[in-house]
């Protein structure tokens, strides 16, 4: 079963918006690694008191 495309692009957009990594870099990452970066960005956002919606805050 393939990973849902909408979820993949959501993760990629979230990471790219914060770290400005290329789509090529993000596409070659393992799923678990991308999810880990999403969690780390969410943790940083919480520490900074970010008010923007964070779809990965509960990971």
CSV table of C-alpha atoms in Angstrom, one decimal:
chain,number,residue,atom,x,y,z
A,1,UNK,CA,0.0,0.0,0.0
A,2,UNK,CA,1.4,3.4,-1.0
A,3,UNK,CA,1.6,6.4,1.2
A,4,UNK,CA,-1.2,8.9,0.4
A,5,UNK,CA,0.0,11.5,-2.0
A,6,UNK,CA,-1.8,14.3,-0.1
A,7,UNK,CA,0.0,13.4,3.1
A,8,UNK,CA,3.4,13.2,1.4
A,9,UNK,CA,3.0,16.7,-0.1
A,10,UNK,CA,1.7,18.0,3.2
A,11,UNK,CA,4.8,16.8,4.9
A,12,UNK,CA,7.1,18.1,2.1
A,13,UNK,CA,5.4,21.5,2.2
A,14,UNK,CA,5.7,21.8,5.9
A,15,UNK,CA,9.4,21.0,6.0
A,16,UNK,CA,10.2,23.1,2.9
A,17,UNK,CA,8.4,26.1,4.4
A,18,UNK,CA,10.6,25.9,7.5
A,19,UNK,CA,13.9,24.6,6.2
A,20,UNK,CA,13.8,25.5,2.5
A,21,UNK,CA,14.9,22.0,1.5
A,22,UNK,CA,14.4,21.0,-2.1
A,23,UNK,CA,11.6,18.7,-3.3
A,24,UNK,CA,14.3,16.3,-4.5
A,25,UNK,CA,15.8,16.1,-1.0
A,26,UNK,CA,12.4,15.6,0.6
A,27,UNK,CA,11.3,13.0,-1.9
A,28,UNK,CA,14.3,10.9,-1.4
A,29,UNK,CA,13.9,10.8,2.4
A,30,UNK,CA,12.3,7.7,4.1
A,31,UNK,CA,8.8,8.3,5.4
A,32,UNK,CA,9.9,8.0,9.0
A,33,UNK,CA,12.7,10.6,8.5
A,34,UNK,CA,10.2,13.1,7.0
A,35,UNK,CA,7.8,12.5,9.9
A,36,UNK,CA,10.6,13.0,12.4
A,37,UNK,CA,11.5,16.4,10.8
A,38,UNK,CA,7.8,17.4,11.0
A,39,UNK,CA,7.8,16.5,14.7
A,40,UNK,CA,11.0,18.5,15.3
A,41,UNK,CA,9.6,21.6,13.5
A,42,UNK,CA,6.4,21.3,15.5
A,43,UNK,CA,8.5,21.1,18.7
A,44,UNK,CA,10.5,24.2,17.7
A,45,UNK,CA,7.3,26.0,16.8
A,46,UNK,CA,5.8,25.2,20.3
A,47,UNK,CA,8.9,26.4,22.0
A,48,UNK,CA,8.7,29.7,20.0
A,49,UNK,CA,5.0,30.1,20.7
A,50,UNK,CA,4.1,29.9,17.1
A,51,UNK,CA,0.4,30.6,16.5
A,52,UNK,CA,0.1,29.3,13.0
A,53,UNK,CA,-1.8,26.1,12.4
A,54,UNK,CA,0.5,23.1,12.8
A,55,UNK,CA,-1.0,19.9,11.3
A,56,UNK,CA,1.9,17.9,12.7
A,57,UNK,CA,1.7,19.2,16.3
A,58,UNK,CA,0.1,15.9,17.6
A,59,UNK,CA,2.8,13.6,16.1
